[in-house]
Amino acid sequence: MTIPAESGALSPSPSSHASTEPNKHQMRALVTGGSRGIGFEIARGLHARGIDTTILGQDSERVANAAQELGVSSIYCDVRDYKKLQLHNEAVAPFDILVLSHGVMSEKMSKTMRASKDDWDRTLDINLTGVFNVVNIFGQHLVEKRNGRVIVLSACLGRMSGPGSAGGLAPYRISKAGVNSFVRNLAHETGLGSRGVLVDAICPNHSKTDMGGPDAPRTAAEGAETAIWLATRSFTQGVDQTGLLWEDREVVPW
């Protein structure tokens, strides 16, 4: 597996203190929401590190243009369309890294008792069910070969111990709390790295994206940095951690 020396490799051994070692084939990454914002910058960063990267998006023209700009491959598909995702999975070579960076914000006035059914369904379907769909389909290969990375973009608003417990933006906050639970559950099911699959969530913080707006304090590239690091870091079982929520390369409480 081709990977820059400073980044580590992707082959955790089942032994408790084994370090990762490189495989001979080139790594392949799938980045959802990769046509813009943080996902675009994640794809750029992975591609720059020699990883064969594919971006997935639901706007055919936008995802094609982004892929051309980045020099990567693209898949045009809605993360809510399970059957089409299955067809794409059958048509492409398996991926070693899954980065789930797609997402939508709920309406600004969407408190729990004021949220519309349409807003609730749309937000949960994209932010949470869409994560399940992609991981459930494309992640089977990672589990079978006992080697890979799953990184899901969550949000500080989804933390139960942080600003996420303050109320408001109910569909969005709850969808991201669900993402956190999904990541934690999957990480434990895959042995917290002992079976070769690393599963983590990140809080990218308020970044300049379509969702974050032009006045956000950090760039999309800064918001992408921790995801790129998690996708390429060295990992030693029994020493390094996985199955956690990360912010700027540091673990934060769920």
Short mmCIF file of C-alpha atoms in Angstrom, two decimals:
data_model
loop_
_atom_site.label_atom_id
_atom_site.label_comp_id
_atom_site.label_asym_id
_atom_site.label_seq_id
_atom_site.Cartn_x
_atom_site.Cartn_y
_atom_site.Cartn_z
CA MET A 1 0.00 0.00 0.00
CA THR A 2 1.69 3.18 -1.17
CA ILE A 3 1.76 5.87 1.50
CA PRO A 4 4.12 8.72 2.41
CA ALA A 5 6.69 7.76 5.01
CA GLU A 6 5.65 10.48 7.42
CA SER A 7 2.01 9.39 7.39
CA GLY A 8 2.28 5.77 8.49
CA ALA A 9 0.44 2.89 6.88
CA LEU A 10 -2.81 1.07 6.96
CA SER A 11 -2.15 -2.52 8.01
CA PRO A 12 -2.72 -2.88 11.77
CA SER A 13 -1.74 -6.34 12.91
CA PRO A 14 -4.15 -8.21 15.20
CA SER A 15 -1.39 -8.49 17.82
CA SER A 16 -1.80 -6.12 20.73
CA HIS A 17 1.34 -4.04 20.23
CA ALA A 18 1.98 -4.38 16.51
CA SER A 19 2.67 -1.29 14.42
CA THR A 20 1.18 -0.72 11.02
CA GLU A 21 3.18 -1.90 8.01
CA PRO A 22 2.75 -0.91 4.37
CA ASN A 23 1.00 -3.15 1.87
CA LYS A 24 2.08 -3.26 -1.76
CA HIS A 25 -1.05 -1.82 -3.36
CA GLN A 26 -1.96 1.84 -3.55
CA MET A 27 -4.55 3.05 -1.07
CA ARG A 28 -7.95 4.08 -2.39
CA ALA A 29 -10.22 6.58 -0.64
CA LEU A 30 -13.87 7.52 -1.06
CA VAL A 31 -14.89 10.99 0.15
CA THR A 32 -18.60 11.76 0.27
CA GLY A 33 -19.53 15.42 -0.01
CA GLY A 34 -16.22 15.84 -1.80
CA SER A 35 -17.37 18.32 -4.42
CA ARG A 36 -17.11 21.35 -2.13
CA GLY A 37 -16.13 22.69 1.27
CA ILE A 38 -14.34 20.50 3.78
CA GLY A 39 -14.90 17.35 1.75
CA PHE A 40 -13.23 18.96 -1.26
CA GLU A 41 -10.21 19.88 0.87
CA ILE A 42 -10.05 16.38 2.36
CA ALA A 43 -10.01 14.91 -1.14
CA ARG A 44 -7.31 17.39 -2.15
CA GLY A 45 -5.19 16.44 0.86
CA LEU A 46 -5.53 12.69 0.34
CA HIS A 47 -4.78 12.97 -3.37
CA ALA A 48 -1.70 15.08 -2.59
CA ARG A 49 -0.45 12.24 -0.39
CA GLY A 50 -0.57 9.77 -3.24
CA ILE A 51 -3.91 8.19 -2.37
CA ASP A 52 -6.17 7.20 -5.27
CA THR A 53 -9.19 9.32 -4.35
CA THR A 54 -12.81 9.28 -5.50
CA ILE A 55 -15.36 11.91 -4.52
CA LEU A 56 -19.09 11.23 -4.28
CA GLY A 57 -21.78 13.87 -4.65
CA GLN A 58 -25.40 14.27 -5.67
CA ASP A 59 -24.95 17.21 -8.07
CA SER A 60 -23.63 15.63 -11.27
CA GLU A 61 -22.13 18.78 -12.77
CA ARG A 62 -20.57 19.98 -9.52
CA VAL A 63 -19.00 16.64 -8.63
CA ALA A 64 -17.64 16.22 -12.16
CA ASN A 65 -16.12 19.72 -12.15
CA ALA A 66 -14.62 19.22 -8.69
CA ALA A 67 -13.10 15.90 -9.72
CA GLN A 68 -11.56 17.50 -12.80
CA GLU A 69 -10.11 20.33 -10.72
CA LEU A 70 -8.65 17.92 -8.18
CA GLY A 71 -7.49 15.30 -10.67
CA VAL A 72 -9.50 12.55 -8.97
CA SER A 73 -12.36 10.21 -9.88
CA SER A 74 -16.01 10.89 -9.11
CA ILE A 75 -19.29 9.11 -8.40
CA TYR A 76 -22.60 10.84 -8.96
CA CYS A 77 -25.07 9.49 -6.40
CA ASP A 78 -27.31 10.56 -3.53
CA VAL A 79 -26.22 9.02 -0.22
CA ARG A 80 -29.90 8.31 0.46
CA ASP A 81 -30.15 5.99 -2.56
CA TYR A 82 -29.11 2.63 -1.13
CA LYS A 83 -29.68 0.64 -4.33
CA LYS A 84 -27.62 2.99 -6.50
CA LEU A 85 -24.83 2.97 -3.93
CA GLN A 86 -24.82 -0.82 -4.14
CA LEU A 87 -24.48 -0.65 -7.91
CA HIS A 88 -21.56 1.77 -7.66
CA ASN A 89 -19.89 -0.48 -5.09
CA GLU A 90 -20.11 -3.39 -7.51
CA ALA A 91 -18.67 -1.29 -10.34
CA VAL A 92 -15.55 0.10 -8.64
CA ALA A 93 -12.50 -1.37 -6.98
CA PRO A 94 -12.79 -1.57 -3.18
CA PHE A 95 -11.75 1.38 -1.04
CA ASP A 96 -9.34 1.37 1.92
CA ILE A 97 -10.52 4.68 3.39
CA LEU A 98 -14.05 6.03 3.76
CA VAL A 99 -14.47 9.69 4.68
CA LEU A 100 -18.07 10.75 5.26
CA SER A 101 -18.11 14.52 4.91
CA HIS A 102 -21.55 15.11 3.42
CA GLY A 103 -24.20 16.89 5.45
CA VAL A 104 -26.93 19.51 5.58
CA MET A 105 -28.04 22.03 8.19
CA SER A 106 -31.61 22.05 9.47
CA GLU A 107 -33.73 25.18 9.38
CA LYS A 108 -32.64 27.92 11.80
CA MET A 109 -35.88 27.89 13.79
CA SER A 110 -36.07 24.10 13.98
CA LYS A 111 -36.55 23.57 17.70
CA THR A 112 -37.79 20.12 18.62
CA MET A 113 -41.48 21.04 18.79
CA ARG A 114 -41.28 23.45 15.84
CA ALA A 115 -39.31 21.37 13.37
CA SER A 116 -41.26 20.36 10.31
CA LYS A 117 -41.55 16.71 9.38
CA ASP A 118 -39.89 17.43 6.04
CA ASP A 119 -36.93 19.18 7.68
CA TRP A 120 -36.54 16.35 10.20
CA ASP A 121 -36.67 13.64 7.53
CA ARG A 122 -34.30 15.43 5.16
CA THR A 123 -31.70 16.19 7.82
CA LEU A 124 -31.71 12.75 9.44
CA ASP A 125 -31.82 10.94 6.10
CA ILE A 126 -28.77 12.75 4.76
CA ASN A 127 -26.69 13.26 7.90
CA LEU A 128 -27.29 9.93 9.63
CA THR A 129 -28.95 7.38 7.35
CA GLY A 130 -26.64 8.48 4.54
CA VAL A 131 -23.64 7.65 6.73
CA PHE A 132 -25.09 4.22 7.48
CA ASN A 133 -25.78 3.58 3.79
CA VAL A 134 -22.25 4.36 2.62
CA VAL A 135 -20.48 2.55 5.45
CA ASN A 136 -22.81 -0.45 5.33
CA ILE A 137 -22.16 -0.88 1.61
CA PHE A 138 -18.58 0.24 0.98
CA GLY A 139 -17.30 -0.73 4.43
CA GLN A 140 -17.90 -4.47 4.06
CA HIS A 141 -14.57 -4.82 2.27
CA LEU A 142 -12.69 -3.14 5.12
CA VAL A 143 -14.12 -5.56 7.67
CA GLU A 144 -13.50 -8.60 5.49
CA LYS A 145 -9.85 -7.76 4.82
CA ARG A 146 -9.37 -6.44 8.39
CA ASN A 147 -7.72 -3.26 7.19
CA GLY A 148 -9.03 0.27 6.64
CA ARG A 149 -10.20 3.60 7.98
CA VAL A 150 -13.64 5.13 8.47
CA ILE A 151 -13.78 8.84 9.34
CA VAL A 152 -17.12 10.59 9.80
CA LEU A 153 -17.54 14.34 10.09
CA SER A 154 -19.66 15.08 13.12
CA ALA A 155 -20.06 18.46 14.82
CA CYS A 156 -19.55 20.01 18.22
CA LEU A 157 -23.30 20.68 18.20
CA GLY A 158 -23.81 16.92 18.41
CA ARG A 159 -21.85 16.48 21.62
CA MET A 160 -23.88 15.51 24.67
CA SER A 161 -21.33 17.14 26.97
CA GLY A 162 -20.81 20.34 24.99
CA PRO A 163 -22.83 22.98 23.16
CA GLY A 164 -24.90 20.23 21.56
CA SER A 165 -26.97 19.89 24.72
CA ALA A 166 -28.20 23.49 24.64
CA GLY A 167 -31.24 22.95 22.42
CA GLY A 168 -32.26 24.44 19.09
CA LEU A 169 -31.43 23.25 15.57
CA ALA A 170 -32.94 19.97 16.72
CA PRO A 171 -32.75 17.87 13.54
CA TYR A 172 -29.12 18.85 12.94
CA ARG A 173 -27.93 18.41 16.53
CA ILE A 174 -29.72 15.09 16.90
CA SER A 175 -28.42 13.82 13.56
CA LYS A 176 -24.85 14.55 14.65
CA ALA A 177 -25.41 12.97 18.07
CA GLY A 178 -26.59 9.94 16.11
CA VAL A 179 -23.41 10.04 14.04
CA ASN A 180 -21.37 10.01 17.24
CA SER A 181 -23.29 6.99 18.51
CA PHE A 182 -22.90 5.26 15.13
CA VAL A 183 -19.13 5.76 15.17
CA ARG A 184 -18.73 4.62 18.76
CA ASN A 185 -20.87 1.53 18.16
CA LEU A 186 -19.07 0.53 14.95
CA ALA A 187 -15.66 1.13 16.52
CA HIS A 188 -16.43 -1.26 19.37
CA GLU A 189 -17.92 -3.83 16.99
CA THR A 190 -14.66 -3.80 15.03
CA GLY A 191 -12.51 -4.20 18.12
CA LEU A 192 -11.24 -0.64 18.57
CA GLY A 193 -8.51 -1.23 16.01
CA SER A 194 -7.64 -4.80 17.02
CA ARG A 195 -9.26 -6.13 13.84
CA GLY A 196 -7.50 -3.69 11.56
CA VAL A 197 -10.32 -1.18 11.03
CA LEU A 198 -10.09 2.28 12.62
CA VAL A 199 -13.35 4.20 13.07
CA ASP A 200 -13.41 7.80 14.25
CA ALA A 201 -15.50 10.98 14.22
CA ILE A 202 -14.25 14.52 13.98
CA CYS A 203 -15.52 17.96 14.89
CA PRO A 204 -14.09 20.17 12.11
CA ASN A 205 -15.21 23.36 13.87
CA HIS A 206 -16.85 26.38 12.27
CA SER A 207 -15.28 26.65 8.81
CA LYS A 208 -15.79 28.79 5.71
CA THR A 209 -18.13 26.57 3.69
CA ASP A 210 -21.59 26.89 2.18
CA MET A 211 -22.96 25.77 5.53
CA GLY A 212 -20.53 27.67 7.75
CA GLY A 213 -20.72 30.94 5.85
CA PRO A 214 -18.03 33.43 4.81
CA ASP A 215 -17.46 34.80 8.33
CA ALA A 216 -16.42 31.48 9.90
CA PRO A 217 -13.09 31.70 11.77
CA ARG A 218 -11.25 28.92 9.94
CA THR A 219 -10.79 27.86 6.34
CA ALA A 220 -12.21 24.69 4.86
CA ALA A 221 -8.64 23.40 4.55
CA GLU A 222 -8.15 23.89 8.29
CA GLY A 223 -11.42 22.07 8.93
CA ALA A 224 -10.19 19.17 6.80
CA GLU A 225 -6.81 18.72 8.45
CA THR A 226 -7.79 16.32 11.25
CA ALA A 227 -9.69 14.04 8.86
CA ILE A 228 -6.64 13.82 6.58
CA TRP A 229 -4.46 13.03 9.58
CA LEU A 230 -6.79 10.28 10.80
CA ALA A 231 -6.89 8.76 7.33
CA THR A 232 -3.11 8.58 7.02
CA ARG A 233 -1.68 8.40 10.55
CA SER A 234 0.46 5.58 11.87
CA PHE A 235 -1.43 3.38 14.33
CA THR A 236 0.00 1.00 16.92
CA GLN A 237 -2.55 -1.24 18.61
CA GLY A 238 -2.44 -0.86 22.38
CA VAL A 239 -0.70 2.51 22.12
CA ASP A 240 -2.77 4.72 19.83
CA GLN A 241 -6.50 5.39 20.18
CA THR A 242 -9.48 4.98 17.88
CA GLY A 243 -13.26 4.95 18.23
CA LEU A 244 -13.27 8.53 19.48
CA LEU A 245 -14.36 12.08 18.67
CA TRP A 246 -11.45 14.28 17.58
CA GLU A 247 -10.97 18.01 17.30
CA ASP A 248 -7.67 19.42 16.02
CA ARG A 249 -6.00 16.02 16.56
CA GLU A 250 -7.13 15.95 20.19
CA VAL A 251 -9.78 13.71 21.73
CA VAL A 252 -12.86 15.56 23.02
CA PRO A 253 -15.74 14.14 25.11
CA TRP A 254 -18.78 12.79 23.31
#
